[in-house]
Short mmCIF file of C-alpha atoms in Angstrom, two decimals:
data_model
loop_
_atom_site.label_atom_id
_atom_site.label_comp_id
_atom_site.label_asym_id
_atom_site.label_seq_id
_atom_site.Cartn_x
_atom_site.Cartn_y
_atom_site.Cartn_z
CA MET A 1 106.38 134.55 186.83
CA PRO A 2 105.51 131.06 188.15
CA LYS A 3 107.29 128.10 186.53
CA SER A 4 105.11 126.07 184.11
CA TRP A 5 106.08 122.45 184.69
CA ALA A 6 103.80 121.38 181.83
CA THR A 7 106.23 122.86 179.33
CA LEU A 8 109.22 120.95 180.65
CA GLY A 9 108.08 117.33 180.46
CA VAL A 10 107.15 114.72 177.86
CA ASP A 11 103.76 115.19 176.20
CA LEU A 12 101.19 112.48 176.88
CA HIS A 13 97.52 112.52 175.90
CA LEU A 14 95.27 110.81 178.46
CA GLU A 15 91.56 110.99 179.23
CA PRO A 16 90.93 109.52 182.70
CA THR A 17 87.46 107.99 182.91
CA GLY A 18 85.39 106.24 185.54
CA PRO A 19 84.81 106.97 189.21
CA GLY A 20 87.72 108.59 191.03
CA LEU A 21 90.71 110.40 189.51
CA ARG A 22 93.29 107.87 190.66
CA ARG A 23 91.37 104.89 189.29
CA GLY A 24 90.47 106.69 186.08
CA LEU A 25 94.10 107.69 185.47
CA THR A 26 95.35 104.21 186.29
CA ASP A 27 92.87 102.60 183.91
CA ALA A 28 93.73 105.05 181.10
CA LEU A 29 97.47 104.42 181.44
CA ARG A 30 96.98 100.65 181.65
CA GLU A 31 94.86 100.65 178.47
CA ALA A 32 97.42 102.79 176.62
CA VAL A 33 100.15 100.29 177.47
CA ARG A 34 98.00 97.22 176.89
CA THR A 35 97.01 98.24 173.36
CA GLY A 36 100.49 99.38 172.35
CA ARG A 37 99.70 103.10 172.16
CA LEU A 38 102.54 103.49 174.63
CA ALA A 39 105.33 101.28 173.30
CA PRO A 40 107.69 99.28 175.55
CA GLY A 41 110.51 101.49 176.77
CA THR A 42 108.58 104.76 176.36
CA ARG A 43 109.52 107.24 179.06
CA LEU A 44 106.49 108.76 180.79
CA PRO A 45 106.26 112.36 182.01
CA SER A 46 107.30 113.00 185.57
CA SER A 47 104.48 112.92 188.08
CA ARG A 48 104.82 116.70 188.55
CA SER A 49 104.66 117.38 184.80
CA LEU A 50 101.70 115.07 184.12
CA ALA A 51 99.82 116.42 187.12
CA ALA A 52 100.29 119.97 185.80
CA ASP A 53 99.11 118.93 182.33
CA LEU A 54 95.98 117.21 183.67
CA GLY A 55 95.26 119.79 186.36
CA ILE A 56 95.24 117.24 189.20
CA ALA A 57 97.28 116.62 192.33
CA ARG A 58 100.80 115.29 191.93
CA ASN A 59 100.17 112.56 194.52
CA THR A 60 97.32 111.19 192.36
CA VAL A 61 99.73 110.67 189.43
CA ALA A 62 102.44 109.25 191.69
CA ASP A 63 99.97 106.75 193.20
CA ALA A 64 98.77 105.68 189.73
CA TYR A 65 102.38 105.13 188.63
CA THR A 66 103.05 103.09 191.78
CA ASP A 67 100.02 100.87 191.17
CA LEU A 68 101.06 100.16 187.58
CA VAL A 69 104.67 99.44 188.55
CA ALA A 70 103.35 96.90 191.07
CA GLU A 71 101.18 95.31 188.35
CA GLY A 72 104.13 95.08 185.97
CA TRP A 73 102.86 97.57 183.38
CA LEU A 74 105.52 100.16 184.20
CA THR A 75 109.08 100.17 185.57
CA SER A 76 110.71 102.82 187.69
CA LYS A 77 114.42 103.28 188.32
CA GLN A 78 116.36 106.05 190.03
CA GLY A 79 117.76 108.38 187.38
CA SER A 80 115.83 106.70 184.55
CA GLY A 81 112.32 107.83 185.37
CA THR A 82 109.16 105.84 184.81
CA ARG A 83 108.97 103.78 181.63
CA VAL A 84 106.63 101.33 179.96
CA ALA A 85 107.62 97.76 180.79
CA ASP A 86 108.66 95.31 178.09
CA ARG A 87 105.67 93.01 177.69
CA ALA A 88 103.40 91.59 175.00
CA VAL A 89 101.00 94.01 173.34
CA ILE A 90 97.37 92.94 173.01
CA PRO A 91 95.84 94.56 169.90
CA PRO A 92 92.47 96.31 170.19
CA SER A 93 89.42 94.37 169.09
CA GLY A 94 89.21 94.01 165.31
CA THR A 95 92.91 94.51 164.57
CA GLY A 96 94.20 91.02 165.31
CA PRO A 97 94.16 89.58 161.78
CA GLY A 98 95.75 92.71 160.35
CA ARG A 99 98.59 92.51 162.81
CA ARG A 100 99.19 88.86 162.02
CA ALA A 101 99.25 89.62 158.32
CA SER A 102 102.01 92.19 158.86
CA HIS A 103 104.20 89.77 160.83
CA ARG A 104 107.72 89.73 159.40
CA PRO A 105 108.74 86.39 157.90
CA ALA A 106 111.90 84.63 159.05
CA HIS A 107 113.34 84.89 155.53
CA ASP A 108 112.10 87.41 152.98
CA PHE A 109 112.74 86.64 149.29
CA ARG A 110 110.07 88.94 147.88
CA PRO A 111 111.61 91.08 145.12
CA GLY A 112 111.89 94.84 145.21
CA THR A 113 113.89 95.56 148.37
CA PRO A 114 117.68 95.87 148.70
CA ASP A 115 119.74 94.91 151.74
CA LEU A 116 118.69 97.69 154.10
CA THR A 117 121.43 96.79 156.60
CA ALA A 118 123.95 97.88 153.95
CA PHE A 119 122.58 101.42 153.72
CA PRO A 120 125.68 103.69 153.93
CA ARG A 121 124.65 105.45 157.12
CA GLY A 122 128.05 106.99 157.85
CA GLU A 123 128.59 108.41 154.36
CA TRP A 124 124.98 109.54 154.16
CA LEU A 125 125.30 111.37 157.48
CA LYS A 126 128.47 113.12 156.29
CA ALA A 127 126.76 114.14 153.05
CA ALA A 128 123.71 115.38 154.96
CA ARG A 129 125.90 117.53 157.20
CA ARG A 130 127.82 119.01 154.28
CA ALA A 131 124.63 119.64 152.30
CA LEU A 132 122.79 121.27 155.19
CA LEU A 133 125.70 123.54 156.11
CA ALA A 134 126.12 124.66 152.49
CA ALA A 135 122.42 125.13 151.73
CA PRO A 136 121.26 128.74 151.31
CA HIS A 137 118.35 129.69 153.56
CA HIS A 138 115.92 129.98 150.64
CA THR A 139 116.30 126.28 149.81
CA LEU A 140 114.30 125.49 152.98
CA GLY A 141 111.28 127.31 151.59
CA TYR A 142 108.53 125.88 149.38
CA GLY A 143 110.88 125.92 146.42
CA ASP A 144 110.51 124.65 142.88
CA PRO A 145 107.90 121.88 142.38
CA ARG A 146 110.38 120.18 140.05
CA GLY A 147 112.66 119.54 143.05
CA SER A 148 115.89 121.06 144.29
CA VAL A 149 118.10 122.38 141.50
CA GLU A 150 121.11 120.83 143.24
CA LEU A 151 119.70 117.31 142.89
CA ARG A 152 118.38 117.85 139.38
CA THR A 153 121.81 119.12 138.28
CA ALA A 154 123.61 116.20 139.94
CA LEU A 155 121.22 113.71 138.35
CA ALA A 156 121.57 115.22 134.87
CA GLY A 157 125.32 114.59 134.99
CA TYR A 158 125.06 111.17 136.61
CA LEU A 159 122.36 109.81 134.29
CA ALA A 160 124.22 111.01 131.21
CA ARG A 161 127.43 109.35 132.38
CA VAL A 162 126.01 106.07 133.65
CA ARG A 163 122.78 105.44 131.72
CA GLY A 164 123.23 107.45 128.51
CA VAL A 165 120.28 109.73 129.29
CA ARG A 166 120.15 113.02 127.37
CA THR A 167 118.70 115.84 129.45
CA ASP A 168 119.25 119.03 131.41
CA PRO A 169 118.14 119.95 134.95
CA ASP A 170 115.05 121.83 133.72
CA ARG A 171 113.53 118.62 132.33
CA ILE A 172 114.03 116.53 135.48
CA LEU A 173 111.23 116.17 138.01
CA ILE A 174 111.90 114.75 141.50
CA THR A 175 109.17 112.42 142.76
CA ALA A 176 108.45 110.30 145.83
CA GLY A 177 108.85 107.00 144.01
CA CYS A 178 108.02 105.61 140.58
CA ALA A 179 104.34 105.21 141.48
CA HIS A 180 104.21 108.92 142.36
CA GLY A 181 105.72 109.71 138.97
CA LEU A 182 103.14 107.56 137.19
CA ARG A 183 100.33 109.29 139.07
CA ILE A 184 101.65 112.62 137.79
CA LEU A 185 102.04 111.26 134.25
CA GLY A 186 98.55 109.80 134.34
CA ALA A 187 97.08 113.26 134.93
CA VAL A 188 99.26 114.78 132.20
CA LEU A 189 98.40 112.08 129.65
CA ARG A 190 94.71 112.36 130.36
CA ALA A 191 94.85 116.13 129.90
CA ARG A 192 96.57 115.60 126.53
CA GLY A 193 93.76 113.38 125.29
CA VAL A 194 95.42 109.98 125.84
CA ARG A 195 92.82 107.39 126.74
CA SER A 196 94.80 104.14 127.04
CA VAL A 197 98.24 102.93 128.11
CA ALA A 198 99.75 99.57 127.16
CA VAL A 199 101.68 97.73 129.85
CA GLU A 200 103.69 94.52 130.00
CA SER A 201 101.98 91.20 130.71
CA TYR A 202 104.05 90.90 133.88
CA GLY A 203 104.69 93.86 136.15
CA LEU A 204 103.51 95.68 139.27
CA ASP A 205 99.84 96.25 139.97
CA VAL A 206 100.69 99.39 141.97
CA HIS A 207 101.89 100.94 138.70
CA TRP A 208 98.87 99.78 136.70
CA ASN A 209 96.58 101.12 139.42
CA GLN A 210 98.11 104.59 139.19
CA LEU A 211 97.23 104.73 135.51
CA THR A 212 93.74 103.34 136.08
CA ALA A 213 93.18 105.93 138.82
CA ALA A 214 93.84 108.61 136.19
CA ASP A 215 90.89 107.21 134.22
CA LEU A 216 93.19 105.61 131.64
CA ARG A 217 92.38 102.24 130.09
CA VAL A 218 95.21 99.73 130.63
CA GLU A 219 95.97 97.12 127.97
CA ALA A 220 98.36 94.17 128.37
CA LEU A 221 101.02 93.52 125.72
CA PRO A 222 102.12 90.03 124.63
CA TYR A 223 105.42 88.59 125.84
CA ASP A 224 107.72 86.05 124.13
CA ASP A 225 111.38 85.04 123.86
CA LEU A 226 112.34 88.51 122.63
CA GLY A 227 110.66 90.19 125.57
CA THR A 228 107.59 92.38 125.45
CA ASP A 229 106.09 93.00 122.01
CA PRO A 230 105.45 96.76 122.17
CA GLY A 231 102.98 96.95 119.27
CA GLY A 232 99.43 98.15 119.80
CA SER A 233 97.11 101.12 119.46
CA ALA A 234 97.47 102.75 122.89
CA GLY A 235 98.61 106.35 123.22
CA ALA A 236 101.47 105.40 125.55
CA VAL A 237 103.34 102.28 126.62
CA LEU A 238 104.97 101.47 129.98
CA LEU A 239 108.08 99.26 129.69
CA THR A 240 111.04 98.02 131.73
CA PRO A 241 113.36 97.65 128.71
CA ALA A 242 116.76 97.33 130.41
CA HIS A 243 115.66 94.52 132.74
CA GLN A 244 112.06 93.40 132.36
CA PHE A 245 110.33 93.07 135.68
CA PRO A 246 109.94 90.38 136.75
CA MET A 247 111.11 88.14 133.86
CA GLY A 248 114.62 89.60 134.06
CA VAL A 249 115.54 89.89 130.36
CA PRO A 250 116.35 93.04 128.36
CA LEU A 251 114.10 94.12 125.53
CA HIS A 252 115.51 92.77 122.26
CA ARG A 253 117.37 95.41 120.23
CA ASP A 254 114.94 95.08 117.29
CA ARG A 255 112.03 95.81 119.61
CA ARG A 256 113.87 98.72 121.21
CA THR A 257 114.15 100.26 117.76
CA ALA A 258 110.57 99.34 116.89
CA VAL A 259 109.01 100.99 119.95
CA VAL A 260 110.94 104.23 119.37
CA ASP A 261 109.88 104.24 115.71
CA TRP A 262 106.28 103.68 116.81
CA ALA A 263 106.45 106.67 119.15
CA ARG A 264 107.90 108.91 116.44
CA HIS A 265 105.37 107.94 113.78
CA THR A 266 102.27 108.01 115.98
CA GLY A 267 103.16 110.75 118.45
CA GLY A 268 102.90 108.18 121.23
CA LEU A 269 104.89 108.20 124.42
CA VAL A 270 107.16 105.54 125.92
CA LEU A 271 107.34 105.42 129.73
CA GLU A 272 110.68 103.78 130.56
CA ASP A 273 110.95 102.36 134.08
CA ASP A 274 114.69 101.92 134.74
CA TYR A 275 114.22 100.62 138.28
CA ASP A 276 117.57 98.80 138.74
CA GLY A 277 119.75 99.95 135.85
CA GLU A 278 122.90 100.16 137.99
CA PHE A 279 123.03 96.43 138.68
CA ARG A 280 124.35 94.19 135.92
CA TYR A 281 126.77 91.26 136.16
CA ASP A 282 127.34 89.05 133.12
CA ARG A 283 126.57 91.47 130.33
CA GLN A 284 127.36 94.93 129.09
CA PRO A 285 125.02 97.57 130.52
CA VAL A 286 121.96 98.26 128.42
CA GLY A 287 121.67 102.00 127.87
CA ALA A 288 118.49 103.89 128.55
CA LEU A 289 115.90 103.85 125.79
CA GLN A 290 115.51 107.57 126.39
CA GLY A 291 118.89 108.19 124.79
CA LEU A 292 117.45 107.08 121.43
CA ASP A 293 114.69 109.70 121.42
CA PRO A 294 114.42 112.18 124.32
CA ASP A 295 111.36 113.78 122.72
CA HIS A 296 109.21 110.65 122.91
CA VAL A 297 110.50 108.77 125.98
CA VAL A 298 109.89 109.58 129.65
CA TYR A 299 112.69 108.11 131.77
CA LEU A 300 111.80 107.03 135.33
CA GLY A 301 114.56 106.21 137.81
CA THR A 302 114.71 105.64 141.55
CA ALA A 303 116.98 105.35 144.57
CA SER A 304 114.81 102.55 146.00
CA LYS A 305 117.08 99.71 144.83
CA SER A 306 120.45 101.45 144.95
CA LEU A 307 119.92 102.98 148.41
CA ALA A 308 116.58 102.40 150.17
CA PRO A 309 112.88 102.70 149.30
CA GLY A 310 112.24 104.54 152.55
CA LEU A 311 114.04 107.61 151.17
CA ARG A 312 111.08 108.10 148.80
CA LEU A 313 113.33 109.63 146.14
CA ALA A 314 112.87 109.04 142.43
CA TRP A 315 113.01 111.11 139.26
CA MET A 316 111.52 111.55 135.82
CA VAL A 317 113.33 112.88 132.76
CA LEU A 318 110.64 114.43 130.59
CA PRO A 319 110.38 115.43 126.94
CA PRO A 320 110.39 119.23 126.55
CA ALA A 321 106.71 119.21 125.58
CA LEU A 322 105.70 117.62 128.92
CA ALA A 323 108.09 119.19 131.41
CA GLU A 324 106.00 122.23 132.35
CA ALA A 325 102.70 120.33 132.55
CA ALA A 326 104.25 117.62 134.73
CA ALA A 327 105.75 120.19 137.11
CA GLU A 328 102.35 121.86 137.42
CA ALA A 329 100.65 118.52 138.11
CA LYS A 330 103.28 117.58 140.69
CA GLY A 331 102.86 120.90 142.48
CA LYS A 332 99.38 119.79 143.48
CA VAL A 333 100.60 116.57 145.15
CA ASP A 334 104.15 117.52 146.19
CA THR A 335 105.54 115.12 148.80
CA CYS A 336 109.35 115.34 148.46
CA GLY A 337 111.42 116.67 151.39
CA VAL A 338 114.22 119.04 150.40
CA LEU A 339 116.80 117.90 152.97
CA ASP A 340 117.02 114.37 151.58
CA GLN A 341 117.17 115.82 148.07
CA LEU A 342 120.13 118.01 149.03
CA THR A 343 121.80 115.06 150.72
CA LEU A 344 121.42 112.80 147.68
CA ALA A 345 122.82 115.57 145.47
CA GLU A 346 125.89 115.83 147.68
CA PHE A 347 126.13 112.04 147.85
CA ILE A 348 126.26 111.86 144.04
CA VAL A 349 128.61 114.80 143.48
CA SER A 350 131.08 113.62 146.13
CA GLY A 351 131.44 110.19 144.46
CA ALA A 352 129.98 108.36 147.46
CA TYR A 353 127.03 107.14 145.38
CA ASP A 354 129.28 105.54 142.76
CA ARG A 355 131.36 103.84 145.45
CA HIS A 356 128.25 102.52 147.17
CA VAL A 357 126.77 101.18 143.92
CA ARG A 358 130.01 99.41 142.98
CA ALA A 359 130.24 97.78 146.41
CA SER A 360 126.57 96.76 146.25
CA ARG A 361 127.00 95.33 142.77
CA LEU A 362 129.79 93.08 144.00
CA ARG A 363 127.76 91.97 147.05
CA TYR A 364 124.67 91.11 145.04
CA ARG A 365 126.66 89.30 142.37
CA ARG A 366 128.12 87.04 145.06
CA ARG A 367 124.62 86.35 146.36
CA ARG A 368 123.38 85.61 142.86
CA ASP A 369 126.23 83.14 142.32
CA ALA A 370 125.56 81.46 145.67
CA LEU A 371 121.86 81.17 144.84
CA VAL A 372 122.52 79.55 141.47
CA ALA A 373 125.07 77.12 142.96
CA ALA A 374 122.81 76.12 145.86
CA LEU A 375 119.83 75.46 143.60
CA ALA A 376 121.96 73.44 141.20
CA LEU A 377 122.97 71.23 144.13
CA HIS A 378 119.68 70.93 146.05
CA ALA A 379 117.02 71.51 143.36
CA PRO A 380 118.51 70.54 139.99
CA ASP A 381 115.07 70.40 138.34
CA VAL A 382 114.55 74.13 138.99
CA HIS A 383 115.69 76.24 136.03
CA VAL A 384 117.08 79.67 136.97
CA THR A 385 116.66 82.57 134.50
CA GLY A 386 116.85 86.36 134.41
CA ILE A 387 120.06 86.52 136.43
CA ALA A 388 122.37 88.68 134.30
CA ALA A 389 121.27 91.83 136.10
CA GLY A 390 119.13 93.16 138.92
CA LEU A 391 118.33 91.89 142.41
CA HIS A 392 116.06 88.94 141.63
CA ALA A 393 115.95 85.67 139.72
CA VAL A 394 113.13 83.72 138.11
CA LEU A 395 112.97 80.05 139.13
CA ARG A 396 111.03 77.93 136.63
CA LEU A 397 109.08 75.17 138.37
CA PRO A 398 107.45 71.95 137.21
CA PRO A 399 103.95 72.66 135.84
CA GLY A 400 101.25 72.98 138.49
CA THR A 401 103.60 73.42 141.46
CA GLU A 402 103.85 77.20 141.91
CA GLN A 403 101.05 77.75 144.40
CA SER A 404 101.93 74.73 146.52
CA VAL A 405 105.56 75.86 146.78
CA VAL A 406 104.55 79.40 147.77
CA GLN A 407 102.14 78.05 150.40
CA SER A 408 104.67 75.57 151.75
CA ALA A 409 107.28 78.30 151.99
CA ALA A 410 104.88 80.57 153.92
CA TRP A 411 104.25 77.82 156.46
CA GLN A 412 108.00 77.58 157.02
CA GLY A 413 108.52 81.32 157.41
CA VAL A 414 109.91 81.93 153.90
CA ALA A 415 108.19 84.78 152.03
CA LEU A 416 108.03 84.21 148.26
CA HIS A 417 106.05 85.52 145.32
CA GLY A 418 105.03 83.30 142.46
CA LEU A 419 105.20 84.61 138.91
CA SER A 420 101.40 84.65 138.77
CA TYR A 421 101.44 87.38 141.44
CA PHE A 422 102.82 89.77 138.81
CA ARG A 423 100.63 88.66 135.89
CA HIS A 424 98.26 91.26 134.49
CA PRO A 425 94.60 90.12 134.60
CA LYS A 426 94.28 90.77 130.84
CA ALA A 427 97.55 89.09 129.86
CA VAL A 428 97.30 86.77 126.85
CA THR A 429 100.76 85.26 127.43
CA GLU A 430 101.02 81.57 128.23
CA ARG A 431 101.01 80.90 131.97
CA LEU A 432 104.25 79.67 133.50
CA ASP A 433 104.89 78.15 136.92
CA ALA A 434 107.78 80.03 138.49
CA LEU A 435 109.01 81.90 141.53
CA VAL A 436 110.37 85.46 141.49
CA VAL A 437 113.10 85.32 144.12
CA GLY A 438 114.57 88.59 145.36
CA TYR A 439 118.01 88.06 146.85
CA GLY A 440 118.54 91.66 147.94
CA ALA A 441 116.54 91.87 151.16
CA PRO A 442 118.31 89.32 153.44
CA SER A 443 121.27 90.84 155.25
CA ASP A 444 124.78 89.47 154.75
CA ARG A 445 124.58 88.03 158.23
CA ALA A 446 121.35 86.16 157.49
CA TRP A 447 122.09 85.21 153.89
CA ALA A 448 123.46 81.69 154.47
CA GLY A 449 120.51 80.67 156.65
CA ALA A 450 118.02 82.26 154.27
CA LEU A 451 119.48 80.42 151.29
CA GLU A 452 119.35 77.13 153.16
CA ALA A 453 115.69 77.73 154.04
CA LEU A 454 114.89 78.55 150.41
CA CYS A 455 116.42 75.32 149.17
CA ARG A 456 114.36 73.33 151.67
CA VAL A 457 111.08 74.52 150.17
CA MET A 458 112.03 73.84 146.57
CA PRO A 459 110.18 70.94 144.89
#
């Protein structure tokens, strides 16, 4: 049987055009490199392999490669093959502004992202290996839409121990992030006859949009010194009670009791977003609201802050009356990979997760302290609040200065969000000028320079 060289090389889709095979192939390769479709460093198929794939003579491919090496588009070294040269990429027409908008800032203080350089790669790899070797073959099938039983069991024990959550594995649903969970809940609530959901005056529009997409009316709740006032006539309420995002304060104990009583008396539902419950510094941990009434509170947690958002792993703890309906709704939009679920389960059970969280808590507390000290020295008129927990702080500014500070920071390569960025369009709360500064994203190596740059843009 003749050898098929096309099966032995690197795949590459090309459509040579124009007069002459050599010129058409050369132009197609040049355009692929010029526009970035072939990234710098990409190894190209051998001339024999590409010729077999395209059904043309090997010399034609070799000549095209030679021309592009001479022009500087490609490089060729003995033993390394032919690769795309390292050069600037020119975006196709119409994509320039989008590419500029996605340019990474020199210093990123936008809240919501942890230090990704601190992801425990070594421990995670060990856990992945152990989990994969121990996994029965059937776990690699379509499986339970609720998620792997290993992760749900591990989470039931962990959440009970650390956050005071009362549940069992059958009432836990694994999701691909909090927004994914809210999309599922939106469908469930709508099917149960709920028409409106109350949300906090400050929060994330991506969460509000998930509820709106489910054809639910979203109402904004008032906010004051005690936190969000959870009163209202909606059928459900979305809160961040342990650490209000972005204001950074816990819901007052009287209001915690009041919102649970409201749910019991009206049959309403509390959606509790516990996005960074592991991180607290100067206060005792605030237990999950779900522990007060598991029948009327949906608990939403995530690995996005404790590990990395790119894992796309989160979870919901559901009241018994909603568990089956939520699993059915999730089965229609299932997006959670089982291997990462098994790895996280092993990571938790082995104790590696606890060790990582404790180390991260210490690192972020040091950053928080450095941030407060630097601002006290260089910007004494800026009042820092919401710093007892979490990965961000709220910096109160002189009235009328928020937008100018954000714009000035952008010009100097410092990415910031003002408090108004998180304000609900229907909020009735008094407007405040402030910055929401996330101190999780900069790496330890870049932290000192990032902090110095932040202080320079303060009013």
